[in-house]
mmCIF file of C-alpha atoms in Angstrom:
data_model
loop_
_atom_site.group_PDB
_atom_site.id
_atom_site.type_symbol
_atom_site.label_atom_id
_atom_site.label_comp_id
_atom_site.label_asym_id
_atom_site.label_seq_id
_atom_site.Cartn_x
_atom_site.Cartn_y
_atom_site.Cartn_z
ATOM 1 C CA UNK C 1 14.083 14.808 43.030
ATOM 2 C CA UNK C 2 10.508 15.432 41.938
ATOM 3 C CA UNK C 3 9.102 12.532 39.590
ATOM 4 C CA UNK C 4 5.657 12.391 38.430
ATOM 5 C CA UNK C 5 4.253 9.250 37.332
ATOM 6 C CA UNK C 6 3.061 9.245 33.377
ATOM 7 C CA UNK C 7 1.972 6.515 31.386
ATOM 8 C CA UNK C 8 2.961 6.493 28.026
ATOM 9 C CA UNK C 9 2.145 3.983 24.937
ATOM 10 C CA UNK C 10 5.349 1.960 25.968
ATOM 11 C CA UNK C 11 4.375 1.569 29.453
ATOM 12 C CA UNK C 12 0.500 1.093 28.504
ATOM 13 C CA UNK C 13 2.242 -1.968 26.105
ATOM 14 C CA UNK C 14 4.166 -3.547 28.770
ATOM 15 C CA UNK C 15 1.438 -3.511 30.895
ATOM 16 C CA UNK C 16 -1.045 -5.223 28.010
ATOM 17 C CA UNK C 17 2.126 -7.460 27.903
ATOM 18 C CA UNK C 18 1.954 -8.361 31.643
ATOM 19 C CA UNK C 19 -1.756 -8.914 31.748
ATOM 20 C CA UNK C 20 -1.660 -11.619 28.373
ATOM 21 C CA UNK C 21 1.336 -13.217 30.056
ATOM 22 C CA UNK C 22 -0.970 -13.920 33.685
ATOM 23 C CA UNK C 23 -3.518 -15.266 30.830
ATOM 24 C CA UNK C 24 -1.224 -17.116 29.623
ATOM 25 C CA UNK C 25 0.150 -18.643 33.165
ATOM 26 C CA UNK C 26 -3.501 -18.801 34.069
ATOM 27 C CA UNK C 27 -4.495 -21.177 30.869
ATOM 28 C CA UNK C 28 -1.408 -23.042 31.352
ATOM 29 C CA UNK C 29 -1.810 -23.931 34.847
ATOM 30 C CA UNK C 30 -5.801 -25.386 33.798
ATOM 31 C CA UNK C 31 -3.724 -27.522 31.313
ATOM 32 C CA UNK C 32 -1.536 -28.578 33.669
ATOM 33 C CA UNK C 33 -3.809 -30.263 35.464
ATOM 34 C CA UNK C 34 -4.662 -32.396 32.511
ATOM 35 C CA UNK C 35 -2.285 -32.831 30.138
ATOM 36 C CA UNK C 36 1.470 -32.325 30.956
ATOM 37 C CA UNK C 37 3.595 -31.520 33.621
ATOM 38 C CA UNK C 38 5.734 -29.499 32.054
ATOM 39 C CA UNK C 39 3.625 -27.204 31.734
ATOM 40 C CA UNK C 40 3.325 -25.966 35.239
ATOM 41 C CA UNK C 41 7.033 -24.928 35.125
ATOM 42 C CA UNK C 42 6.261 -23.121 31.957
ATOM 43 C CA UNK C 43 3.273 -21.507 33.788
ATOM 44 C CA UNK C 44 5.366 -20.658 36.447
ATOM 45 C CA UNK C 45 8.098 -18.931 33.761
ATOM 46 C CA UNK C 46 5.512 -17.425 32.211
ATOM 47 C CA UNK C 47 4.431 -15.772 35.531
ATOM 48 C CA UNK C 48 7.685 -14.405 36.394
ATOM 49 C CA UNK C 49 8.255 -12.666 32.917
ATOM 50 C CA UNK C 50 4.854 -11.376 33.357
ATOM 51 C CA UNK C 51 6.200 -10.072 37.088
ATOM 52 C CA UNK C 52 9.300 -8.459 35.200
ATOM 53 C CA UNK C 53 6.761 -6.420 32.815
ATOM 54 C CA UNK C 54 5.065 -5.285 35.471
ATOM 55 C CA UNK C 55 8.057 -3.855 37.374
ATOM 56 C CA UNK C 56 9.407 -2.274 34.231
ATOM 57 C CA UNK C 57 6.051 -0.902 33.602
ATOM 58 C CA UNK C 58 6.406 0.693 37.094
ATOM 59 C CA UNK C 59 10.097 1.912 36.256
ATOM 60 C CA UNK C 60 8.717 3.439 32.630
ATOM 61 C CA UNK C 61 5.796 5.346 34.100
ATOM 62 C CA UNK C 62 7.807 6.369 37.822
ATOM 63 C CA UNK C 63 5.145 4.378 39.635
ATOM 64 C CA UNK C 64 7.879 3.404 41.885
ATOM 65 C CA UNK C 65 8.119 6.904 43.784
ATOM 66 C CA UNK C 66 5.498 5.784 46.038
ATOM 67 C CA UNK C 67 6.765 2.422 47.016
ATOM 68 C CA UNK C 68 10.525 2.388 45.815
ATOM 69 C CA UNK C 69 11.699 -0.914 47.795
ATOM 70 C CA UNK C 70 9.279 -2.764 46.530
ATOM 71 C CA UNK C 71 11.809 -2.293 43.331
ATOM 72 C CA UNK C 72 13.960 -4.525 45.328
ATOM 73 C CA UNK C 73 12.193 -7.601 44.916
ATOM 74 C CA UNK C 74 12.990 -7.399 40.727
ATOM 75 C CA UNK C 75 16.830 -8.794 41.791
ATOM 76 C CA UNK C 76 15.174 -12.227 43.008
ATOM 77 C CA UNK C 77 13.397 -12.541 39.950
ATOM 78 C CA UNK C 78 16.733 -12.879 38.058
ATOM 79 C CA UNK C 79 17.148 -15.926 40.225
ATOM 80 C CA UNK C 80 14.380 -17.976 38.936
ATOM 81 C CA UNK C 81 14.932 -18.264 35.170
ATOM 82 C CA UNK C 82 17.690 -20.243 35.089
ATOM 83 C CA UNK C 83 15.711 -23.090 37.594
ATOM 84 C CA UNK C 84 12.602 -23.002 35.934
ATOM 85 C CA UNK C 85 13.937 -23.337 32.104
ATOM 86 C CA UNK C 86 16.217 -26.442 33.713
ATOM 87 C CA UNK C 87 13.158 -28.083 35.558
ATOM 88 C CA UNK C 88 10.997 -27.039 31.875
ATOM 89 C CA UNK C 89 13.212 -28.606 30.024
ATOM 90 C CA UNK C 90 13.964 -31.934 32.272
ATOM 91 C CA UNK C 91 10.436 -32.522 32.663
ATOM 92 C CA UNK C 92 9.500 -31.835 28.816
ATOM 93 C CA UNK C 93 12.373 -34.131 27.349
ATOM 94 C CA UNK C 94 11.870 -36.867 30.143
ATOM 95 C CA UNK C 95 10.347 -40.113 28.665
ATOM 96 C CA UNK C 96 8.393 -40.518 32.317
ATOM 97 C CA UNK C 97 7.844 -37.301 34.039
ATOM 98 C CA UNK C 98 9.410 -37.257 37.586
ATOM 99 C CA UNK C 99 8.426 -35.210 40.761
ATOM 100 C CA UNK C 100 10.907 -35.085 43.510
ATOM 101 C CA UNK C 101 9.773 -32.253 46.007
ATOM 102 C CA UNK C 102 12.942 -32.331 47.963
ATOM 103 C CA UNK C 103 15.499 -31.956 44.391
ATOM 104 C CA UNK C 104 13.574 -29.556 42.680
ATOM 105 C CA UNK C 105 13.145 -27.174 45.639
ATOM 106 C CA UNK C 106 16.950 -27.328 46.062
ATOM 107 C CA UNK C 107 17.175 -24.802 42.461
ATOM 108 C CA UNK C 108 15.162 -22.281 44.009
ATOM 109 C CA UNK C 109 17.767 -21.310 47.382
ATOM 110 C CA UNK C 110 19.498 -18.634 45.865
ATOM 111 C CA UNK C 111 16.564 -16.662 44.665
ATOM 112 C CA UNK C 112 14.939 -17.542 48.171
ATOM 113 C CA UNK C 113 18.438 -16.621 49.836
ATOM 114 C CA UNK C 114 18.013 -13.084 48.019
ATOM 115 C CA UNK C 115 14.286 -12.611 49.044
ATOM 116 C CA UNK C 116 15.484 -13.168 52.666
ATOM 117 C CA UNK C 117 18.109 -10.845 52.017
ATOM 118 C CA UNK C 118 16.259 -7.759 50.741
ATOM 119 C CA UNK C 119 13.819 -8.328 53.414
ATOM 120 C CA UNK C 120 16.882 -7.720 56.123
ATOM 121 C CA UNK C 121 17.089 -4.473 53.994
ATOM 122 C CA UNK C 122 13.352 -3.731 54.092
ATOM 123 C CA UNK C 123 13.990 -3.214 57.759
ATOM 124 C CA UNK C 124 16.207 -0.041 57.284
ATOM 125 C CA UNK C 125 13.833 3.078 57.393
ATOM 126 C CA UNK C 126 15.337 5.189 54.494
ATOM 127 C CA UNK C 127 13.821 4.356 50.984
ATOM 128 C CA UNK C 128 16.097 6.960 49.218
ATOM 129 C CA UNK C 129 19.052 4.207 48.086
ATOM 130 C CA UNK C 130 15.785 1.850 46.616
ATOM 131 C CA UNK C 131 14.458 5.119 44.916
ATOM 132 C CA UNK C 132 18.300 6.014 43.842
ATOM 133 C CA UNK C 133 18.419 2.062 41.915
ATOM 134 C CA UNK C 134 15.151 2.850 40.631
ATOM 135 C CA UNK C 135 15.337 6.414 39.074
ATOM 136 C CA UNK C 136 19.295 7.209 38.592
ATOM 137 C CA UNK C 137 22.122 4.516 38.377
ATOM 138 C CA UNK C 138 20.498 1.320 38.577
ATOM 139 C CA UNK C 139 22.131 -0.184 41.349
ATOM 140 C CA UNK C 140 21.372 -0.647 44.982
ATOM 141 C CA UNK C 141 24.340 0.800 47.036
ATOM 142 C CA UNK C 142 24.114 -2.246 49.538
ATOM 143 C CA UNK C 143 26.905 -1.014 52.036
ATOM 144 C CA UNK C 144 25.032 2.149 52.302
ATOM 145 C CA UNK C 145 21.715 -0.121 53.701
ATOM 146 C CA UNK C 146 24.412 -2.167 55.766
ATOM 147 C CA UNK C 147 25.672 1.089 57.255
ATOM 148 C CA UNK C 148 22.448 2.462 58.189
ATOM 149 C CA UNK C 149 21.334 -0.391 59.817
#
C-alpha cells in the first residue's frame, strides 16, 4: 500500500487547532501559578486534546507512513480524560483546594498501564499491524503483535 502524505484545508485546520490549544495550555499553566489550581488540570486537558489534533492531523494528511507506531500512543490518550475532568472538577468546586500527590496519581494507572503496554509492543520489529490501525480498519490486531513476539 502506497500512501503519500497531503495536507489539505482540514488537516491544515486541525493543525491551527493543535497549535491554539498548546497556547492555550501554555497561558493556562502561567495562570496557574498565580491564580487557581484548577487550572493546571485544565492546562493539562487542554494539552492532551491538543495531542489528539495533532495525531488526527497526522492520520488526515498520512503523515503516519513514516512512523506508524507512534499511532499507538493515541489509545493512552483516551485514558486521561476521564482523570483530568474528575481532578478539574474536584479542585474547581472545592471550597479549599487540596493537593494529595499520592491520590491523584492513583487516576492516572490505567493510561500509564497502557503506555507500558504499547511500549512491550514497540519491541516487535514489524510496523505493518500499527500502519494497518492507522490507514485501513482502525484497530490494532494485538494477538498478531503477541504472536510475533
Amino acid at each position: 500500500m502506497l500512501v503519500t502524505p497531503t495536507i489539505t484545508l482540514f488537516s491544515m485546520l486541525l493543525a491551527a487547532g493543535a497549535l491554539q490549544g498548546f497556547f492555550i495550555a501554555f497561558l493556562l499553566v502561567r495562570i496557574y501559578l498565580k491564580k487557581n489550581p484548577a487550572n493546571g488540570y485544565l492546562a493539562l486537558l487542554v494539552f492532551v486534546f491538543s495531542v489528539e489534533l495533532v495525531d488526527e492531523f497526522f492520520i488526515q494528511s498520512h503523515y503516519y507512513v513514516y512512523f506508524p507506531k507512534l499511532a499507538a500512543l493515541n489509545l493512552a490518550m483516551d485514558f486521561l480524560y476521564g482523570p483530568l475532568i474528575y481532578l478539574y472538577t474536584r479542585t474547581l468546586t472545592a471550597r479549599i483546594p487540596r493537593h494529595n500527590l499520592k491520590t491523584d496519581t492513583v487516576h492516572f494507572i490505567p493510561a500509564l498501564l497502557v503506555v507500558v503496554f504499547i511500549f512491550f509492543l514497540w519491541g516487535n520489529n514489524s510496523s505493518e499491524p500499527f500502519l494497518n490501525f492507522v490507514m485501513d480498519t482502525g484497530e490494532i490486531n494485538f494477538m498478531h503483535l503477541v504472536d510475533d513476539l
